[in-house]
Tab-separated table of C-alpha atoms in Angstrom:
chain	number	residue	atom	x	y	z
A	7	UNK	CA	287.788	176.511	28.567
A	8	UNK	CA	289.427	179.842	27.500
A	9	UNK	CA	287.939	183.232	28.267
A	10	UNK	CA	289.076	186.743	27.594
A	11	UNK	CA	289.304	188.934	30.609
A	12	UNK	CA	289.279	192.665	30.365
A	13	UNK	CA	290.063	194.891	33.305
A	14	UNK	CA	289.289	198.589	33.552
A	15	UNK	CA	290.740	201.553	35.350
A	16	UNK	CA	292.417	200.877	38.637
A	17	UNK	CA	292.086	197.088	38.375
A	18	UNK	CA	294.787	197.165	35.626
A	19	UNK	CA	297.421	198.334	38.055
A	20	UNK	CA	299.756	195.399	38.704
A	21	UNK	CA	297.544	193.062	36.535
A	22	UNK	CA	296.782	193.391	32.874
A	23	UNK	CA	294.367	195.224	30.484
A	24	UNK	CA	293.255	192.234	28.343
A	25	UNK	CA	294.355	188.621	28.647
A	26	UNK	CA	293.094	185.280	27.463
A	27	UNK	CA	292.821	183.009	30.508
A	28	UNK	CA	291.932	179.302	31.005
A	29	UNK	CA	289.543	177.949	33.793
A	30	UNK	CA	287.534	174.793	34.244
A	31	UNK	CA	284.137	174.661	32.488
A	32	UNK	CA	281.319	176.293	34.531
A	33	UNK	CA	283.608	178.421	36.653
A	34	UNK	CA	281.531	181.311	38.200
A	35	UNK	CA	282.699	184.890	37.472
A	36	UNK	CA	283.292	185.259	41.277
A	37	UNK	CA	286.100	182.636	41.114
A	38	UNK	CA	287.973	184.812	38.557
A	39	UNK	CA	287.611	187.847	40.667
A	40	UNK	CA	289.099	185.926	43.560
A	41	UNK	CA	291.959	184.367	41.404
A	42	UNK	CA	292.750	187.851	40.189
A	43	UNK	CA	292.889	188.966	43.811
A	44	UNK	CA	290.437	191.837	43.309
A	45	UNK	CA	288.688	192.658	46.570
A	46	UNK	CA	284.962	191.941	45.978
A	47	UNK	CA	283.979	195.174	47.679
A	48	UNK	CA	285.830	197.081	44.888
A	49	UNK	CA	283.817	195.499	42.033
A	50	UNK	CA	281.502	197.918	40.454
A	51	UNK	CA	280.238	196.492	37.276
A	52	UNK	CA	280.594	193.037	35.671
A	53	UNK	CA	280.003	192.597	32.068
A	54	UNK	CA	279.700	189.296	30.310
A	55	UNK	CA	279.649	189.395	26.577
A	56	UNK	CA	278.770	193.056	26.697
A	57	UNK	CA	275.776	192.377	28.899
A	58	UNK	CA	275.500	193.368	32.627
A	59	UNK	CA	276.215	190.190	34.660
A	60	UNK	CA	276.151	188.842	38.231
A	61	UNK	CA	279.161	187.388	40.127
A	62	UNK	CA	277.511	183.938	40.530
A	63	UNK	CA	276.956	183.499	36.571
A	64	UNK	CA	278.803	180.633	35.167
A	65	UNK	CA	281.374	181.103	32.366
A	66	UNK	CA	281.548	179.257	29.022
A	67	UNK	CA	284.104	178.751	26.362
A	68	UNK	CA	284.904	181.937	24.422
A	69	UNK	CA	283.208	184.377	26.933
A	70	UNK	CA	284.417	187.970	27.310
A	71	UNK	CA	284.380	189.144	30.778
A	72	UNK	CA	284.904	192.708	31.659
A	73	UNK	CA	285.372	193.969	35.232
A	74	UNK	CA	284.989	197.725	36.232
A	75	UNK	CA	285.768	199.171	39.694
A	76	UNK	CA	283.203	201.406	41.514
A	77	UNK	CA	283.661	205.097	40.812
A	78	UNK	CA	282.078	207.163	43.461
A	79	UNK	CA	283.820	210.508	43.550
A	80	UNK	CA	282.377	213.788	42.570
B	5	UNK	CA	257.074	236.345	27.440
B	6	UNK	CA	260.745	236.791	26.603
B	7	UNK	CA	262.215	240.345	26.964
B	8	UNK	CA	264.453	241.832	24.043
B	9	UNK	CA	267.422	241.170	26.341
B	10	UNK	CA	266.524	237.512	26.894
B	11	UNK	CA	265.841	237.012	23.215
B	12	UNK	CA	269.416	238.243	22.667
B	13	UNK	CA	270.907	236.250	25.492
B	14	UNK	CA	269.318	232.919	24.439
B	15	UNK	CA	269.373	233.493	20.694
B	16	UNK	CA	271.664	230.671	19.986
B	17	UNK	CA	269.139	228.437	21.808
B	18	UNK	CA	266.138	229.956	20.178
B	19	UNK	CA	267.490	229.388	16.617
B	20	UNK	CA	267.644	225.559	17.346
B	21	UNK	CA	264.471	223.917	16.102
B	22	UNK	CA	264.604	221.659	19.160
B	23	UNK	CA	264.552	224.668	21.526
B	24	UNK	CA	262.940	227.861	20.021
B	25	UNK	CA	260.954	230.255	22.187
B	26	UNK	CA	258.829	227.498	23.474
B	27	UNK	CA	261.793	225.467	24.647
B	28	UNK	CA	263.443	228.296	26.268
B	29	UNK	CA	260.217	228.973	28.158
B	30	UNK	CA	260.367	225.347	29.269
B	31	UNK	CA	263.929	225.867	30.542
B	32	UNK	CA	262.799	228.974	32.373
B	33	UNK	CA	259.878	227.053	34.023
B	34	UNK	CA	262.220	223.987	34.761
B	35	UNK	CA	263.417	223.249	38.165
B	36	UNK	CA	266.518	221.236	38.696
B	37	UNK	CA	267.980	220.087	42.054
B	38	UNK	CA	271.864	219.466	42.006
B	39	UNK	CA	273.338	217.756	44.987
B	40	UNK	CA	277.015	218.360	45.366
B	41	UNK	CA	278.732	221.589	44.483
B	42	UNK	CA	282.097	220.182	43.788
B	43	UNK	CA	283.895	218.768	40.785
B	44	UNK	CA	280.814	217.567	39.034
B	45	UNK	CA	278.538	220.295	40.497
B	46	UNK	CA	280.684	223.117	39.121
B	47	UNK	CA	280.149	222.700	35.373
B	48	UNK	CA	276.476	221.606	36.175
B	49	UNK	CA	275.837	224.717	38.125
B	50	UNK	CA	277.432	227.062	35.463
B	51	UNK	CA	275.798	225.394	32.402
B	52	UNK	CA	272.346	225.213	33.986
B	53	UNK	CA	272.541	228.868	34.926
B	54	UNK	CA	273.865	229.781	31.586
B	55	UNK	CA	271.167	227.887	29.924
B	56	UNK	CA	268.455	229.790	31.680
B	57	UNK	CA	267.071	226.936	33.864
B	58	UNK	CA	264.768	229.017	35.918
B	59	UNK	CA	265.033	227.503	39.365
B	60	UNK	CA	268.199	225.587	40.461
B	61	UNK	CA	268.585	223.985	43.850
B	62	UNK	CA	271.984	223.298	45.077
B	63	UNK	CA	272.896	221.221	48.121
B	64	UNK	CA	276.355	220.800	49.816
B	65	UNK	CA	277.671	221.347	53.386
B	66	UNK	CA	281.168	221.824	52.423
B	67	UNK	CA	283.294	224.934	52.318
B	68	UNK	CA	285.769	225.733	49.471
B	69	UNK	CA	289.271	224.422	50.161
B	70	UNK	CA	292.466	225.386	48.216
B	71	UNK	CA	292.799	221.771	46.995
B	72	UNK	CA	289.314	221.932	45.453
B	73	UNK	CA	290.341	224.628	42.860
B	74	UNK	CA	292.237	222.359	40.435
B	75	UNK	CA	288.859	221.019	39.446
B	76	UNK	CA	285.842	222.736	41.001
B	77	UNK	CA	285.771	225.650	38.535
B	78	UNK	CA	282.650	227.382	40.070
B	79	UNK	CA	284.967	228.342	42.995
B	80	UNK	CA	287.676	230.864	42.887
B	81	UNK	CA	290.760	231.468	45.117
B	82	UNK	CA	289.042	234.278	47.010
B	83	UNK	CA	286.189	231.784	47.889
B	84	UNK	CA	288.378	229.595	50.232
B	85	UNK	CA	286.583	229.189	53.395
B	86	UNK	CA	283.187	230.134	51.792
B	87	UNK	CA	280.300	227.600	51.786
B	88	UNK	CA	280.258	225.977	48.353
B	89	UNK	CA	276.685	226.587	47.799
B	90	UNK	CA	277.190	230.365	48.330
B	91	UNK	CA	280.213	230.423	46.177
B	92	UNK	CA	278.522	228.673	43.402
B	93	UNK	CA	275.240	230.750	43.671
B	94	UNK	CA	277.383	233.853	43.272
B	95	UNK	CA	278.801	232.660	40.026
B	96	UNK	CA	275.561	231.428	38.611
B	97	UNK	CA	273.631	234.631	39.397
B	98	UNK	CA	276.640	236.738	38.155
B	99	UNK	CA	276.484	234.888	34.935
B	100	UNK	CA	272.714	234.877	34.618
B	101	UNK	CA	270.495	237.136	36.868
B	102	UNK	CA	267.438	235.488	35.332
B	103	UNK	CA	267.787	232.308	37.383
B	104	UNK	CA	266.744	231.672	41.056
B	105	UNK	CA	269.250	229.606	42.967
B	106	UNK	CA	268.041	227.918	46.111
B	107	UNK	CA	270.797	226.809	48.406
B	108	UNK	CA	270.791	224.048	50.897
B	109	UNK	CA	273.822	224.071	53.158
B	110	UNK	CA	273.586	220.480	54.277
B	111	UNK	CA	274.676	216.919	53.516
B	112	UNK	CA	271.734	214.888	52.102
B	113	UNK	CA	270.541	211.909	54.108
B	114	UNK	CA	267.514	209.818	54.514
B	115	UNK	CA	265.926	212.395	56.782
B	116	UNK	CA	266.226	215.404	54.553
B	117	UNK	CA	266.536	214.255	50.875
B	118	UNK	CA	262.905	213.678	50.302
B	119	UNK	CA	262.068	217.305	51.165
B	120	UNK	CA	265.063	218.635	49.270
B	121	UNK	CA	264.073	217.118	45.982
B	122	UNK	CA	260.371	217.495	46.377
B	123	UNK	CA	259.811	220.793	44.545
B	124	UNK	CA	261.995	219.870	41.370
B	125	UNK	CA	261.482	218.247	38.085
B	126	UNK	CA	264.899	216.702	37.686
B	127	UNK	CA	267.787	215.699	40.134
B	128	UNK	CA	271.510	215.556	39.473
B	129	UNK	CA	273.749	213.553	41.819
B	130	UNK	CA	277.140	215.146	41.753
B	131	UNK	CA	278.093	213.767	45.237
B	132	UNK	CA	281.369	212.307	46.191
B	133	UNK	CA	280.320	209.328	48.422
B	134	UNK	CA	278.340	206.244	48.125
B	135	UNK	CA	276.011	206.928	51.092
B	136	UNK	CA	274.895	210.030	49.228
B	137	UNK	CA	274.624	208.224	45.848
B	138	UNK	CA	272.412	205.465	47.133
B	139	UNK	CA	270.116	207.652	49.264
B	140	UNK	CA	269.636	209.996	46.215
B	141	UNK	CA	268.808	206.991	44.077
B	142	UNK	CA	266.422	205.563	46.536
B	143	UNK	CA	264.705	208.868	47.095
B	144	UNK	CA	264.301	209.626	43.329
B	145	UNK	CA	263.105	206.036	42.695
B	146	UNK	CA	260.477	206.062	45.452
B	147	UNK	CA	259.372	209.700	44.389
B	148	UNK	CA	259.324	208.556	40.713
B	149	UNK	CA	261.627	211.539	40.075
B	150	UNK	CA	264.104	211.274	37.046
B	151	UNK	CA	267.809	211.953	37.869
B	152	UNK	CA	271.270	211.749	36.550
B	153	UNK	CA	273.793	209.692	38.447
B	154	UNK	CA	277.502	210.721	37.960
B	155	UNK	CA	280.771	209.348	39.576
B	156	UNK	CA	284.548	210.166	38.927
B	157	UNK	CA	287.824	208.861	40.136
B	158	UNK	CA	291.481	209.495	39.057
B	159	UNK	CA	291.006	209.123	35.196
B	160	UNK	CA	287.559	207.384	35.097
B	161	UNK	CA	284.105	208.633	35.167
B	162	UNK	CA	280.626	207.207	34.670
B	163	UNK	CA	277.047	208.427	34.327
B	164	UNK	CA	273.556	207.150	33.709
B	165	UNK	CA	270.228	208.709	33.767
B	166	UNK	CA	267.439	206.972	35.645
B	167	UNK	CA	263.776	207.261	34.712
B	168	UNK	CA	262.177	205.417	37.736
B	169	UNK	CA	259.955	202.604	36.945
B	170	UNK	CA	261.028	202.675	33.182
B	171	UNK	CA	264.740	202.266	33.173
B	172	UNK	CA	267.405	200.681	35.360
B	173	UNK	CA	268.254	202.552	38.551
B	174	UNK	CA	271.670	202.744	40.357
B	175	UNK	CA	270.717	199.694	42.498
B	176	UNK	CA	269.852	197.627	39.660
B	177	UNK	CA	273.651	197.806	38.647
B	178	UNK	CA	275.007	198.137	42.230
B	179	UNK	CA	272.617	196.539	44.695
B	180	UNK	CA	274.403	197.607	47.940
B	181	UNK	CA	277.088	200.179	48.577
B	182	UNK	CA	280.673	198.987	49.134
B	183	UNK	CA	281.929	199.182	52.866
B	184	UNK	CA	283.367	202.482	53.618
B	185	UNK	CA	287.065	202.850	52.830
B	186	UNK	CA	286.864	200.039	50.267
B	187	UNK	CA	286.819	202.549	47.476
B	188	UNK	CA	289.121	205.403	47.617
B	189	UNK	CA	287.782	208.966	47.337
B	190	UNK	CA	289.134	211.756	45.018
B	191	UNK	CA	290.941	213.387	48.068
B	192	UNK	CA	292.739	209.998	48.888
B	193	UNK	CA	293.251	208.728	45.221
B	194	UNK	CA	293.429	211.901	43.102
B	195	UNK	CA	291.425	212.902	40.135
B	196	UNK	CA	292.557	214.630	36.857
B	197	UNK	CA	291.036	218.101	37.027
B	198	UNK	CA	289.213	218.196	33.612
B	199	UNK	CA	287.352	214.752	34.367
B	200	UNK	CA	284.422	216.211	36.255
B	201	UNK	CA	284.034	218.801	33.535
B	202	UNK	CA	283.433	216.024	31.045
B	203	UNK	CA	280.872	213.891	33.237
B	204	UNK	CA	279.254	216.959	34.898
B	205	UNK	CA	278.635	218.584	31.501
B	206	UNK	CA	276.955	215.381	30.249
B	207	UNK	CA	274.842	215.404	33.253
B	208	UNK	CA	273.823	218.981	32.800
B	209	UNK	CA	272.967	218.060	29.121
B	210	UNK	CA	270.609	215.437	30.410
B	211	UNK	CA	268.833	217.928	32.583
B	212	UNK	CA	268.431	220.405	29.647
B	213	UNK	CA	267.169	217.626	27.365
B	214	UNK	CA	264.787	216.374	29.974
B	215	UNK	CA	263.225	219.797	30.490
B	216	UNK	CA	263.056	220.313	26.668
B	217	UNK	CA	261.509	216.885	26.244
B	218	UNK	CA	263.991	216.448	23.207
B	219	UNK	CA	266.300	213.746	22.201
B	220	UNK	CA	267.082	210.497	23.901
B	221	UNK	CA	268.144	210.429	27.514
B	222	UNK	CA	271.036	208.322	28.837
B	223	UNK	CA	268.679	205.693	30.261
B	224	UNK	CA	269.349	201.909	30.121
B	225	UNK	CA	273.015	202.303	29.381
B	226	UNK	CA	275.845	203.264	31.712
B	227	UNK	CA	278.325	205.561	29.914
B	228	UNK	CA	281.944	205.064	31.087
B	229	UNK	CA	284.842	207.434	30.200
B	230	UNK	CA	288.547	206.914	30.628
B	231	UNK	CA	290.416	210.098	30.139
B	232	UNK	CA	293.873	208.511	29.699
B	233	UNK	CA	292.824	206.302	26.836
B	234	UNK	CA	290.227	208.812	25.739
B	235	UNK	CA	287.629	206.141	25.422
B	236	UNK	CA	283.806	206.131	25.994
B	237	UNK	CA	282.020	202.883	26.408
B	238	UNK	CA	278.215	202.243	26.820
B	239	UNK	CA	277.141	199.283	28.832
B	240	UNK	CA	273.513	198.303	28.233
B	241	UNK	CA	271.839	197.846	31.542
B	242	UNK	CA	268.294	196.411	31.969
B	243	UNK	CA	265.981	196.841	34.836
B	244	UNK	CA	267.015	194.195	37.224
B	245	UNK	CA	263.943	192.143	38.562
B	246	UNK	CA	266.055	191.425	41.677
B	247	UNK	CA	266.878	195.108	42.373
B	248	UNK	CA	266.125	195.798	46.028
B	249	UNK	CA	264.325	199.012	45.313
B	250	UNK	CA	262.701	198.825	41.732
B	251	UNK	CA	262.628	195.096	41.234
B	252	UNK	CA	259.637	192.688	41.381
B	253	UNK	CA	259.876	192.231	45.174
B	254	UNK	CA	261.549	195.326	46.604
B	255	UNK	CA	263.031	195.099	50.012
B	256	UNK	CA	263.618	198.752	50.356
B	257	UNK	CA	260.380	200.632	50.762
B	258	UNK	CA	261.498	203.587	52.809
B	259	UNK	CA	264.589	205.725	52.907
B	260	UNK	CA	267.396	204.563	55.170
B	261	UNK	CA	270.953	205.771	55.458
B	262	UNK	CA	273.583	203.192	54.349
B	263	UNK	CA	275.682	203.691	57.517
B	264	UNK	CA	278.247	201.293	56.438
B	265	UNK	CA	279.109	203.463	53.463
B	266	UNK	CA	279.319	206.658	55.356
B	267	UNK	CA	282.506	207.993	56.674
B	268	UNK	CA	282.871	209.278	60.102
B	269	UNK	CA	282.454	212.968	59.131
B	270	UNK	CA	279.092	212.242	57.474
B	271	UNK	CA	277.728	210.366	60.499
B	272	UNK	CA	278.779	213.215	62.832
B	273	UNK	CA	277.207	215.824	60.517
B	274	UNK	CA	274.063	213.902	60.302
B	275	UNK	CA	273.603	213.762	64.012
């Protein structure tokens, strides 16, 4: 299946902003995070098709996945 | 009863139908507790004082450092070495002698946050670390007190307003804090100086709107901002039934410090 992955803020460094990517059907979001070598502790918010999502949710053909880092400064 | 001078000072408020004399009185009677007197706290402090919010609490244990001044606009060069709460209070009362500023020269933690926020109508989180952000969320949710969360780093910022019990809280989005050092701080990773002005001003706007009882608060949606691309995004956030503090079966029923998220200085200061 093909999904669109969007990375935000510091996650773009050395990776990409938006990219179509291919995974086996039913791949959970956490697998994509691992494959992109993003430390899980840095994950702030996950959005799947513009809705807040959990790392264990499975992906489907045509999904839009957005990953945001935590932002904790002040 | 407004004096002639106050009518003049707040005339641009009073002429708004959403404010008027009654709304200005609500702001005078309003009590806002802001935690953090740094980048986010600076515009929050100045705008709340300028707006005539009658009682403003401000908590921070830090002192002004030269490296703060690129973004922490409530502090001036001559304030270096001064407690941030005192420096901020001086600017707030100089700008508007009508307001009462209560200072709390301390870091917030599970032992003191409940008492610090108790007398206030609305709380603003302008802190720079996850331990504080989580304990502020938990204290506000447990006390049923509305508050504004804000966070900034490098060129990115985010903010959401929480109406406990009604809208998603910080833990609905982020159930547990990241381990310490997993996320860089502004002091390690840098921050563009104008960024806290944007996010902090939005947080102050939420406090003013809350006190006025006008408009729609930034609840149920996380607003993210990227200064480099000049993009604002809204992420809809529902209350999470599995949220550890406001979900269906909460596991957090009392305040605890997230020790793993604290840095060594915080832990030493909390002793």
